[in-house]
PDB file of C-alpha atoms in Angstrom:
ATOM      1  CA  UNK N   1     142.979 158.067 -34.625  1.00 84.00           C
ATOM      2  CA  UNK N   2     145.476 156.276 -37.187  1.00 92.00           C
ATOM      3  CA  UNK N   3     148.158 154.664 -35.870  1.00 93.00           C
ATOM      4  CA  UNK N   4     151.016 155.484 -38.598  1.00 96.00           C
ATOM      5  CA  UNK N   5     150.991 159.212 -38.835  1.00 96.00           C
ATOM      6  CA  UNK N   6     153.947 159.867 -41.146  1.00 96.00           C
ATOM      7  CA  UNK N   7     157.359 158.380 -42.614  1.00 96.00           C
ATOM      8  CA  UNK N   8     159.615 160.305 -42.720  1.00 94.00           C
ATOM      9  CA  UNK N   9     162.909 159.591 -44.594  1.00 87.00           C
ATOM     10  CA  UNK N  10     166.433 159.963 -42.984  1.00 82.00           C
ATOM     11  CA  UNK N  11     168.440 158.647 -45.352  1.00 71.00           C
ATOM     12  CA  UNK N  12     172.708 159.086 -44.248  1.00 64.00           C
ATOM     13  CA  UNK N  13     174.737 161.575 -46.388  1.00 63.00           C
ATOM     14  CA  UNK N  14     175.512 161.249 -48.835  1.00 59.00           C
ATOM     15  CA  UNK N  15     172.912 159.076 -50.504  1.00 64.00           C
ATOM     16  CA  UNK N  16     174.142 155.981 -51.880  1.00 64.00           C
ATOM     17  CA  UNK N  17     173.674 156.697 -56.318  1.00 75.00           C
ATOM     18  CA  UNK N  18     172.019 152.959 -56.544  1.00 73.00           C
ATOM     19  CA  UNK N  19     168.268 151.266 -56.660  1.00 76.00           C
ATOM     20  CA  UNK N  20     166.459 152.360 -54.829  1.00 76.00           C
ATOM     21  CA  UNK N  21     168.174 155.446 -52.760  1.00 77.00           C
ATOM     22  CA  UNK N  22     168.686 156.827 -56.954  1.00 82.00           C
ATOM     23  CA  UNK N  23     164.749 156.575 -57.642  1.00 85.00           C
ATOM     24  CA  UNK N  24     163.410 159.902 -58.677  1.00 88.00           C
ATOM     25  CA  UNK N  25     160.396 159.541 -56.324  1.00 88.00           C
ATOM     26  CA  UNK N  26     162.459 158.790 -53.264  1.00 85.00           C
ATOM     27  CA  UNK N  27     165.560 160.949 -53.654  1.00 82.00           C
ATOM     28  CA  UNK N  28     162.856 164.323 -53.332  1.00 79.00           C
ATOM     29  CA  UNK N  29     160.597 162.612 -50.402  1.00 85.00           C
ATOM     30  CA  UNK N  30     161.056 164.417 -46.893  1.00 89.00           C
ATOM     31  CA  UNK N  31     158.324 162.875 -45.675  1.00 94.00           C
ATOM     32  CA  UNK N  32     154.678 160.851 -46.395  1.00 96.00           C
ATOM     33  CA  UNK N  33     151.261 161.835 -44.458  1.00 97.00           C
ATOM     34  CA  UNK N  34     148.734 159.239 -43.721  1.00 97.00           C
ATOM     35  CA  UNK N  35     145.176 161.293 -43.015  1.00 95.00           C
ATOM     36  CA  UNK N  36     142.436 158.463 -44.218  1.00 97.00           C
ATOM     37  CA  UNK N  37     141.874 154.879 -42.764  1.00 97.00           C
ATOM     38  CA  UNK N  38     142.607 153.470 -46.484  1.00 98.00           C
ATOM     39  CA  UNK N  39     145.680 154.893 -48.394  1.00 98.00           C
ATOM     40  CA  UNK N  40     146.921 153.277 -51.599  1.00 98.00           C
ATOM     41  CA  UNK N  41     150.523 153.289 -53.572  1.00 98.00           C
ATOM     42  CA  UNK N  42     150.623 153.483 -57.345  1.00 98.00           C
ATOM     43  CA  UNK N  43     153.000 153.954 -59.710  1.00 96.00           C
ATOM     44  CA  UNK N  44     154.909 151.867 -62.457  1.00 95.00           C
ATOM     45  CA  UNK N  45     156.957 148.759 -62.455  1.00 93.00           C
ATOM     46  CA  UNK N  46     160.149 150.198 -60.525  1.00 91.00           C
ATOM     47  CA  UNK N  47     158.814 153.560 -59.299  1.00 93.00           C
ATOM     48  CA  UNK N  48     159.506 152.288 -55.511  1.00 91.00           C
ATOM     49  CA  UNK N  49     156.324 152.069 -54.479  1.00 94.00           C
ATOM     50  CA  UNK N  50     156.405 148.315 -53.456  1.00 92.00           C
ATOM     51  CA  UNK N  51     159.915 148.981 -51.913  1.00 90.00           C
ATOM     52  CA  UNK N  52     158.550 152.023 -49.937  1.00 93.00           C
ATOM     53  CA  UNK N  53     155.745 149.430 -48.801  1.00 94.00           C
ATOM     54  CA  UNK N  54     158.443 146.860 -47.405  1.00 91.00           C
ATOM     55  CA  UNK N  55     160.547 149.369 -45.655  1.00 91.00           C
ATOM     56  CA  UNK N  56     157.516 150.074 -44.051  1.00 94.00           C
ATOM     57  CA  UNK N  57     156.962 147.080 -42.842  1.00 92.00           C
ATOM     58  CA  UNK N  58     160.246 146.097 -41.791  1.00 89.00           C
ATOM     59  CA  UNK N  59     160.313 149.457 -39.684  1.00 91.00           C
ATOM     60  CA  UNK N  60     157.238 148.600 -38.255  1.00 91.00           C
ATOM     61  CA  UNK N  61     159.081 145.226 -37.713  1.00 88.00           C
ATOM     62  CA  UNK N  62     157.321 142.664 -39.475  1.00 89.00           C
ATOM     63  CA  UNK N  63     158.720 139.911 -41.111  1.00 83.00           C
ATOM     64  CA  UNK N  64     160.011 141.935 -44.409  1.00 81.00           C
ATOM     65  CA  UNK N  65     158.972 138.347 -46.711  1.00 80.00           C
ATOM     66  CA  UNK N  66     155.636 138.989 -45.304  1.00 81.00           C
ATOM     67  CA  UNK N  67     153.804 137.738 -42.033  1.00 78.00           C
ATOM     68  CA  UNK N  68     153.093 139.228 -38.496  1.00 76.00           C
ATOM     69  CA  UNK N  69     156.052 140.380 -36.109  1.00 77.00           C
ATOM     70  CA  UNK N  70     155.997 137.072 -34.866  1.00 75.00           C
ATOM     71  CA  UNK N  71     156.728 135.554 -38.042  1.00 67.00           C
ATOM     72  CA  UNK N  72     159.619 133.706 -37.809  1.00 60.00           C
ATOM     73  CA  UNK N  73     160.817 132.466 -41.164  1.00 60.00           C
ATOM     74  CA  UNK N  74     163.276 133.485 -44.213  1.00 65.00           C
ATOM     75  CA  UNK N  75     162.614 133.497 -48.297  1.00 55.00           C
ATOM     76  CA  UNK N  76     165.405 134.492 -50.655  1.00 56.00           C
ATOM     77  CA  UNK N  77     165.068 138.248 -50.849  1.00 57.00           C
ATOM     78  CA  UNK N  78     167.533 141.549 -51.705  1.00 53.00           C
ATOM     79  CA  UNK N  79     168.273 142.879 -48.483  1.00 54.00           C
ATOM     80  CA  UNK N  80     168.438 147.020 -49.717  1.00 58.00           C
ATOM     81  CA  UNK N  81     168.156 148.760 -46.410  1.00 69.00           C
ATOM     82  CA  UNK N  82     165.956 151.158 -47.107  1.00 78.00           C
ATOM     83  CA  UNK N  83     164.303 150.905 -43.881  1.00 80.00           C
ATOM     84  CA  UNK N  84     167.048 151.994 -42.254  1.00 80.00           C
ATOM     85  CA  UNK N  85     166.352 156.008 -43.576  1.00 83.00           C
ATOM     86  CA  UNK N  86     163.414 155.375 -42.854  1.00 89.00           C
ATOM     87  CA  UNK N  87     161.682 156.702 -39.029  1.00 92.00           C
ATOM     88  CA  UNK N  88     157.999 156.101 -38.524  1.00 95.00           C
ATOM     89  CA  UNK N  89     156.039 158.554 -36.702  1.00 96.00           C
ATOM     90  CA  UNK N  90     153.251 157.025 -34.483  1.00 95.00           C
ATOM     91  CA  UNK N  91     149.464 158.732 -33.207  1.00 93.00           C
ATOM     92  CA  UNK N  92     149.776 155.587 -31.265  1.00 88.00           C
ATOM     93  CA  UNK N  93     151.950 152.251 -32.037  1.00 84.00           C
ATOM     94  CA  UNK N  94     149.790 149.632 -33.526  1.00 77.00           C
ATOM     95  CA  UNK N  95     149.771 146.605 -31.493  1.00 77.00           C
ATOM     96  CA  UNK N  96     149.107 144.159 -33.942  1.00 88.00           C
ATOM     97  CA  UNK N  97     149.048 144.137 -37.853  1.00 91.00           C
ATOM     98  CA  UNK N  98     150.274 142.167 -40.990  1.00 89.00           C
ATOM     99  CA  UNK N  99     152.064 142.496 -44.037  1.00 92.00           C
ATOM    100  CA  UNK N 100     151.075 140.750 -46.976  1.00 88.00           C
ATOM    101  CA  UNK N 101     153.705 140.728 -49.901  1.00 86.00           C
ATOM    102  CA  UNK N 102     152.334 138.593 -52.534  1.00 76.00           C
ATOM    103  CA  UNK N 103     155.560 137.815 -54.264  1.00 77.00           C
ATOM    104  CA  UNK N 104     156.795 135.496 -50.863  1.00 73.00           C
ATOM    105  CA  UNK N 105     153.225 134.631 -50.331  1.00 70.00           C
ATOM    106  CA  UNK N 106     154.387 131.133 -51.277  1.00 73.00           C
ATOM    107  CA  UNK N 107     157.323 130.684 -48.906  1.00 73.00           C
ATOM    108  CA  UNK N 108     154.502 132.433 -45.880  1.00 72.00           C
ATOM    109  CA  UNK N 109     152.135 129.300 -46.774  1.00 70.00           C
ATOM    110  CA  UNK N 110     155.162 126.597 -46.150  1.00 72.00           C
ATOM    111  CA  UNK N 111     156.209 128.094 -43.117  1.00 72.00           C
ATOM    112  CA  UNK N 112     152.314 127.944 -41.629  1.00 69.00           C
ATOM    113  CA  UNK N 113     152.812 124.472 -43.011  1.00 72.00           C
ATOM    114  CA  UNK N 114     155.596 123.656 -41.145  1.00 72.00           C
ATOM    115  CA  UNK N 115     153.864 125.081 -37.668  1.00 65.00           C
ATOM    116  CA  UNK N 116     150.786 123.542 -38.266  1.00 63.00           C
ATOM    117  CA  UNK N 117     149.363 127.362 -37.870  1.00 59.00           C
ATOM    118  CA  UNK N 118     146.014 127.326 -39.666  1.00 63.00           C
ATOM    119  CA  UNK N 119     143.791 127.419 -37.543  1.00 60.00           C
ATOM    120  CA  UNK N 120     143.657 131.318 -37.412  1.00 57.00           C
ATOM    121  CA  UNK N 121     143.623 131.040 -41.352  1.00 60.00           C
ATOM    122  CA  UNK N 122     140.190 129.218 -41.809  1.00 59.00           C
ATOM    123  CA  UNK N 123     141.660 125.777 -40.614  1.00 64.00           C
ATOM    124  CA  UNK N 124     142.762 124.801 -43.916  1.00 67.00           C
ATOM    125  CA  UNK N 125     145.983 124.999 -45.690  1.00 65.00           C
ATOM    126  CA  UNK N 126     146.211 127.642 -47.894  1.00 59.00           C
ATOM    127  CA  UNK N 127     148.092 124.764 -50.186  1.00 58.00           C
ATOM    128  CA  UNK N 128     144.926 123.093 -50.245  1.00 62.00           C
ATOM    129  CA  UNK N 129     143.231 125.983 -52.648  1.00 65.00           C
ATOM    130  CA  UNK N 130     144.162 127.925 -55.697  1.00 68.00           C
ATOM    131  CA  UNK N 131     145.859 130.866 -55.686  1.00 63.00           C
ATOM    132  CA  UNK N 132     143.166 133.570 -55.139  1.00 66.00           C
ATOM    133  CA  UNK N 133     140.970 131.424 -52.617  1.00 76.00           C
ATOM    134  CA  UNK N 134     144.819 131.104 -50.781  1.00 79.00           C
ATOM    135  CA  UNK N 135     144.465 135.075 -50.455  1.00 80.00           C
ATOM    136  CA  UNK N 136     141.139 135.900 -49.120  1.00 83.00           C
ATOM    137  CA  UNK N 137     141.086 132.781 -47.170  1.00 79.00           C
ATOM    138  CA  UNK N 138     144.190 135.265 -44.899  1.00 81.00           C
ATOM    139  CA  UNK N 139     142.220 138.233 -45.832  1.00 85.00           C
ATOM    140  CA  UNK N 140     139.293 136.379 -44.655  1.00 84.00           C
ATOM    141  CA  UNK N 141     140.053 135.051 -41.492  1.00 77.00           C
ATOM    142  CA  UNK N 142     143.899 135.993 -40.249  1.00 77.00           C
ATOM    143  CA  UNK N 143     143.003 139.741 -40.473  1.00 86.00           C
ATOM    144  CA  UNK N 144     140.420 140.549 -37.302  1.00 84.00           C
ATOM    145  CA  UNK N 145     141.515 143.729 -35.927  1.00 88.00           C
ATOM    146  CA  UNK N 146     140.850 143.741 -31.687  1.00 85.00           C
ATOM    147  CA  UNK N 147     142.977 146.698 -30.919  1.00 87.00           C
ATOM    148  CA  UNK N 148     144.981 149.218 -33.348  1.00 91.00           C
ATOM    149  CA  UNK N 149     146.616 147.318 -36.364  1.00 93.00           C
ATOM    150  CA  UNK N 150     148.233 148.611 -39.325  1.00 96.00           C
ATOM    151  CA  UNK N 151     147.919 145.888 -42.429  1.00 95.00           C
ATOM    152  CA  UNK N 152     150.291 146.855 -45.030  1.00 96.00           C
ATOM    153  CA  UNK N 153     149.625 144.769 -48.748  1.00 95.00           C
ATOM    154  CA  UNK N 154     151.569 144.612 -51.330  1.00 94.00           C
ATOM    155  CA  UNK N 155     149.674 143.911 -54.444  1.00 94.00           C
ATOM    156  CA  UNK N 156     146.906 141.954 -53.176  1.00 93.00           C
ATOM    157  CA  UNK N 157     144.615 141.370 -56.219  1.00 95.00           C
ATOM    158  CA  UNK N 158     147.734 139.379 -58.527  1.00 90.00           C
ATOM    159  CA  UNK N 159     145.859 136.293 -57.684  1.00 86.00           C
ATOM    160  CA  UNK N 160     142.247 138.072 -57.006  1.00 90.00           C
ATOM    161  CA  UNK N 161     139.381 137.682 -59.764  1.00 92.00           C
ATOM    162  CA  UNK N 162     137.450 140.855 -60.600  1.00 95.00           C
ATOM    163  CA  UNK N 163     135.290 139.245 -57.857  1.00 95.00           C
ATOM    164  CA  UNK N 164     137.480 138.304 -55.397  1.00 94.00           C
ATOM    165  CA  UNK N 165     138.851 142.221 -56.077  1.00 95.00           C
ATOM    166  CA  UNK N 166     135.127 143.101 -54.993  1.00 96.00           C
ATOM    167  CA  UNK N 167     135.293 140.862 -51.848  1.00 94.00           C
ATOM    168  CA  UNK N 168     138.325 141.896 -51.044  1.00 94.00           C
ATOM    169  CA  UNK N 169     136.923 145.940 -51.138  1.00 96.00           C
ATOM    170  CA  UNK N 170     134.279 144.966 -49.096  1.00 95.00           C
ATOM    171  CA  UNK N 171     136.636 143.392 -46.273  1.00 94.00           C
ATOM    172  CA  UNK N 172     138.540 147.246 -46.629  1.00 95.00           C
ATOM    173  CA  UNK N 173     135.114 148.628 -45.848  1.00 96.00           C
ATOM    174  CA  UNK N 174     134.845 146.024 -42.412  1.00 94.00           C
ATOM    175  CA  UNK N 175     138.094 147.080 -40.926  1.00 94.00           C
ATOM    176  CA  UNK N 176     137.416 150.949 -41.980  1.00 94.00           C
ATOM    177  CA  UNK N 177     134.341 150.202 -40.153  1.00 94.00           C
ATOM    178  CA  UNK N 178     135.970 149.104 -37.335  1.00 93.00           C
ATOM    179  CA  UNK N 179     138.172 152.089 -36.176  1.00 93.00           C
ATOM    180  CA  UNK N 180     140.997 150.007 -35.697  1.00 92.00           C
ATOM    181  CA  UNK N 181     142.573 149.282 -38.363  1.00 94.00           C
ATOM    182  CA  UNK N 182     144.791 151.243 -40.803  1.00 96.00           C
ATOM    183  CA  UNK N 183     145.514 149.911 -44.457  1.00 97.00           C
ATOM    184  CA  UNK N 184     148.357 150.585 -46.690  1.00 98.00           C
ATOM    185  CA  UNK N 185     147.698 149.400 -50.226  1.00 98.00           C
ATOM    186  CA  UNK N 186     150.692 149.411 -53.167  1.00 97.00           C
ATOM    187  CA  UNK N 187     148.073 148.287 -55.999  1.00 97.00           C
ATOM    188  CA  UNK N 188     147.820 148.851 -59.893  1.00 97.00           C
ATOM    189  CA  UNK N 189     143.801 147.639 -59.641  1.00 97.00           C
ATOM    190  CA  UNK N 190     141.831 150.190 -60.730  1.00 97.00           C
ATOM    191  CA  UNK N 191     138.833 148.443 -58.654  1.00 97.00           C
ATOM    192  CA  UNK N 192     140.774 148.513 -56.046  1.00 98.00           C
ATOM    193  CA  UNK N 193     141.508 152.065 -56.039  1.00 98.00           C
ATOM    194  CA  UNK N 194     137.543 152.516 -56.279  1.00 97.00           C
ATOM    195  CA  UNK N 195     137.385 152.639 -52.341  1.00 98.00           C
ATOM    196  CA  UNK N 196     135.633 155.624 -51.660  1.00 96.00           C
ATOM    197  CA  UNK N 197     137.302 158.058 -49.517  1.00 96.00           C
ATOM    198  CA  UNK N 198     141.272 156.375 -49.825  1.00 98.00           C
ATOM    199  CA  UNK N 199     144.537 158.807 -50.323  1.00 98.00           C
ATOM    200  CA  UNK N 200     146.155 157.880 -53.559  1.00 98.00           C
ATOM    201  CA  UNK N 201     149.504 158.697 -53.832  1.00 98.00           C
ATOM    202  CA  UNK N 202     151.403 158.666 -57.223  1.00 98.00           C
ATOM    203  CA  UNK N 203     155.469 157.291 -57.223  1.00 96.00           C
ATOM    204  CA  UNK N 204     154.941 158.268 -60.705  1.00 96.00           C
ATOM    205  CA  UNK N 205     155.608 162.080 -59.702  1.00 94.00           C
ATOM    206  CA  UNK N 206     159.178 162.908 -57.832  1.00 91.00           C
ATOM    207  CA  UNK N 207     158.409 163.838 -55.774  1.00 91.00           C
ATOM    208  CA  UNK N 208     155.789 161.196 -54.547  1.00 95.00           C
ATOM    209  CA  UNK N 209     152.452 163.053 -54.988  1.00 95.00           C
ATOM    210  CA  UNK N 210     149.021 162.704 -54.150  1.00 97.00           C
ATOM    211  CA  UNK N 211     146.335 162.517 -57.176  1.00 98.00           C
ATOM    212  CA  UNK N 212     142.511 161.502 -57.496  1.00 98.00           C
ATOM    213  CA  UNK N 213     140.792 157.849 -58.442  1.00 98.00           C
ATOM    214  CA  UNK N 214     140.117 160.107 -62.058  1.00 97.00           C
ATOM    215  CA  UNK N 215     143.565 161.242 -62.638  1.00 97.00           C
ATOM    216  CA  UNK N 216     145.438 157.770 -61.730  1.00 98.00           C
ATOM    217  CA  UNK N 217     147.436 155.814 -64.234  1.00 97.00           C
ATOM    218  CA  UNK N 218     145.629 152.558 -63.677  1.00 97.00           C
ATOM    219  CA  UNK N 219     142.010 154.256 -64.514  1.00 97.00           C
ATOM    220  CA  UNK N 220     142.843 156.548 -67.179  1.00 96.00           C
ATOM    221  CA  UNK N 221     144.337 153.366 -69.395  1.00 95.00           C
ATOM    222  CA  UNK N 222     142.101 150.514 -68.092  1.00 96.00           C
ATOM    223  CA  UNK N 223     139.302 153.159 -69.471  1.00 95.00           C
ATOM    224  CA  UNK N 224     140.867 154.354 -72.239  1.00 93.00           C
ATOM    225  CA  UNK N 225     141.261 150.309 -73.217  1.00 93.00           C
ATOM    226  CA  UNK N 226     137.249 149.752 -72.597  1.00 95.00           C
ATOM    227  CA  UNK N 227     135.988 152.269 -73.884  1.00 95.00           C
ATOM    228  CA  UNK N 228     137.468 151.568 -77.323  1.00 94.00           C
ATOM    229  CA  UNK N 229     139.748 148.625 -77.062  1.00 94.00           C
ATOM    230  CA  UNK N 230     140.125 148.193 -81.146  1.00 94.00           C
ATOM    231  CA  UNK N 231     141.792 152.246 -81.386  1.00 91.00           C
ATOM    232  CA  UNK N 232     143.688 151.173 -78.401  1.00 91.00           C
ATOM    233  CA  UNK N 233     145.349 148.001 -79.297  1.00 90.00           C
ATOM    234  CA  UNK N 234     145.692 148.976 -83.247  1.00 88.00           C
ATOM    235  CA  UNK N 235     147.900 152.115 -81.489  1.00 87.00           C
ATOM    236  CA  UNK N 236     149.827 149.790 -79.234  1.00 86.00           C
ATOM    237  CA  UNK N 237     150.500 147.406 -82.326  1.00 88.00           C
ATOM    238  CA  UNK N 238     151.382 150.272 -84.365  1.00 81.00           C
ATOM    239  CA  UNK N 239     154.854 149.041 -86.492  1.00 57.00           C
ATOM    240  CA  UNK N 240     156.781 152.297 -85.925  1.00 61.00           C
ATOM    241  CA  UNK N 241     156.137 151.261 -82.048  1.00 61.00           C
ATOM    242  CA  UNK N 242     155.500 155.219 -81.450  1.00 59.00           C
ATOM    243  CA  UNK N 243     152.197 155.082 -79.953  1.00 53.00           C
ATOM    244  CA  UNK N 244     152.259 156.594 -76.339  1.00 57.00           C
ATOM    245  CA  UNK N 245     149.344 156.450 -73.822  1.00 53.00           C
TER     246      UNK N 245
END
């Protein structure tokens, strides 16, 4: 059984006309469904989908900058209050989790340096490795679910390699396997969407909808680009700047 059944938004009347209460994809959403262990957010730069993700989070209260509930630290950051429309219906409250936001990623590896708290994080600092080894190093070894935990990423692979993408599918598969952890992914990796069996859901569509690996945004143009990059870029160069994907 999942932990996080549903959100459901609550928002006061009326609904304040500014970012992100005025976002198509929010402003039609009664409510979001979580039926598989792996469900993933997609959507353009500024469809809400990251902003969805950290009202999450903050409802679930974790640090909103990223971290554990117990998390105790602060990085500059727009304070929007979405999470306060915002009521999370539990199959049973998760008793641990994370949430990774990769933006603040830097100001979560200065706190841990300022608590001395690797040593649940491979016993390194994540300051002592690049950017991507910093990532699944957490991944790695912070992320161990013993009871019912919801882990909540934003945008994981920004610092991943296409192999570090696959390693970091294969730890997805370990905590599916585990039946006690539920993930929430906001993502515009096409590998990452791979993960057989996940809910996609689209903040392309108002309002937010759900759509197949085959019919997402990030596969349709990272395919379109492969399979014949030269017709692709010569469209996107294109001088009348018409060219539409």
């Amino acid at each position: 059984m999942l932990p996080l059944r549903e959100v459901r938004f609550e928002f006061p009347e009326p609904q304040p006309n500014r970012y992100p209460w005025n976002l198509p994809a929010l402003q039609q959403l009664d409510a979001l469904a979580f039926q598989t262990t792996v469900t993933f957010l997609i959507g353009d730069n500024g469809s809400g989908k990251s902003t969805f993700l950290e009202s999450v989070a903050e409802a679930a209260g974790f640090n909103p900058e990223g971290g554990s509930r117990n998390a105790s630290y602060n990085a500059a950051h727009t304070d929007i209050h979405l999470a306060q429309g915002l009521r999370l219906v539990w199959n049973r409250k998760a008793l641990s989790g994370f949430f990774f936001r990769a933006e603040s990623f830097f100001a979560y590896a200065n706190y841990l340096e300022e608590i001395g708290g690797f040593s649940s994080y491979g016993g390194r600092s994540l300051h002592h490795q690049s950017h991507g080894e910093s990532f699944l190093s957490l991944f790695r070894n912070r992320l161990n679910p013993r009871s019912p935990s919801l882990y909540l990423f934003d945008e994981p692979e920004s610092a991943l390699s296409t192999t570090g993408q696959f390693a970091f599918i294969r730890l997805l598969k370990e905590w599916a396997n585990s039946g006690r952890a539920q993930v929430i992914v906001a993502t515009h990796s096409p590998i990452l969407l791979a993960f057989p069996g996940a809910t996609i859901y689209s903040f392309d569509y108002a309002p937010v909808m759900p759509v197949g690996y085959a019919e997402s945004t990030p596969y349709r143009l990272t395919r379109a680009f492969l399979e014949a990059p030269d017709t692709f870029l010569h469209e996107l160069f294109r001088e009348d700047d018409e060219g539409e994907f």
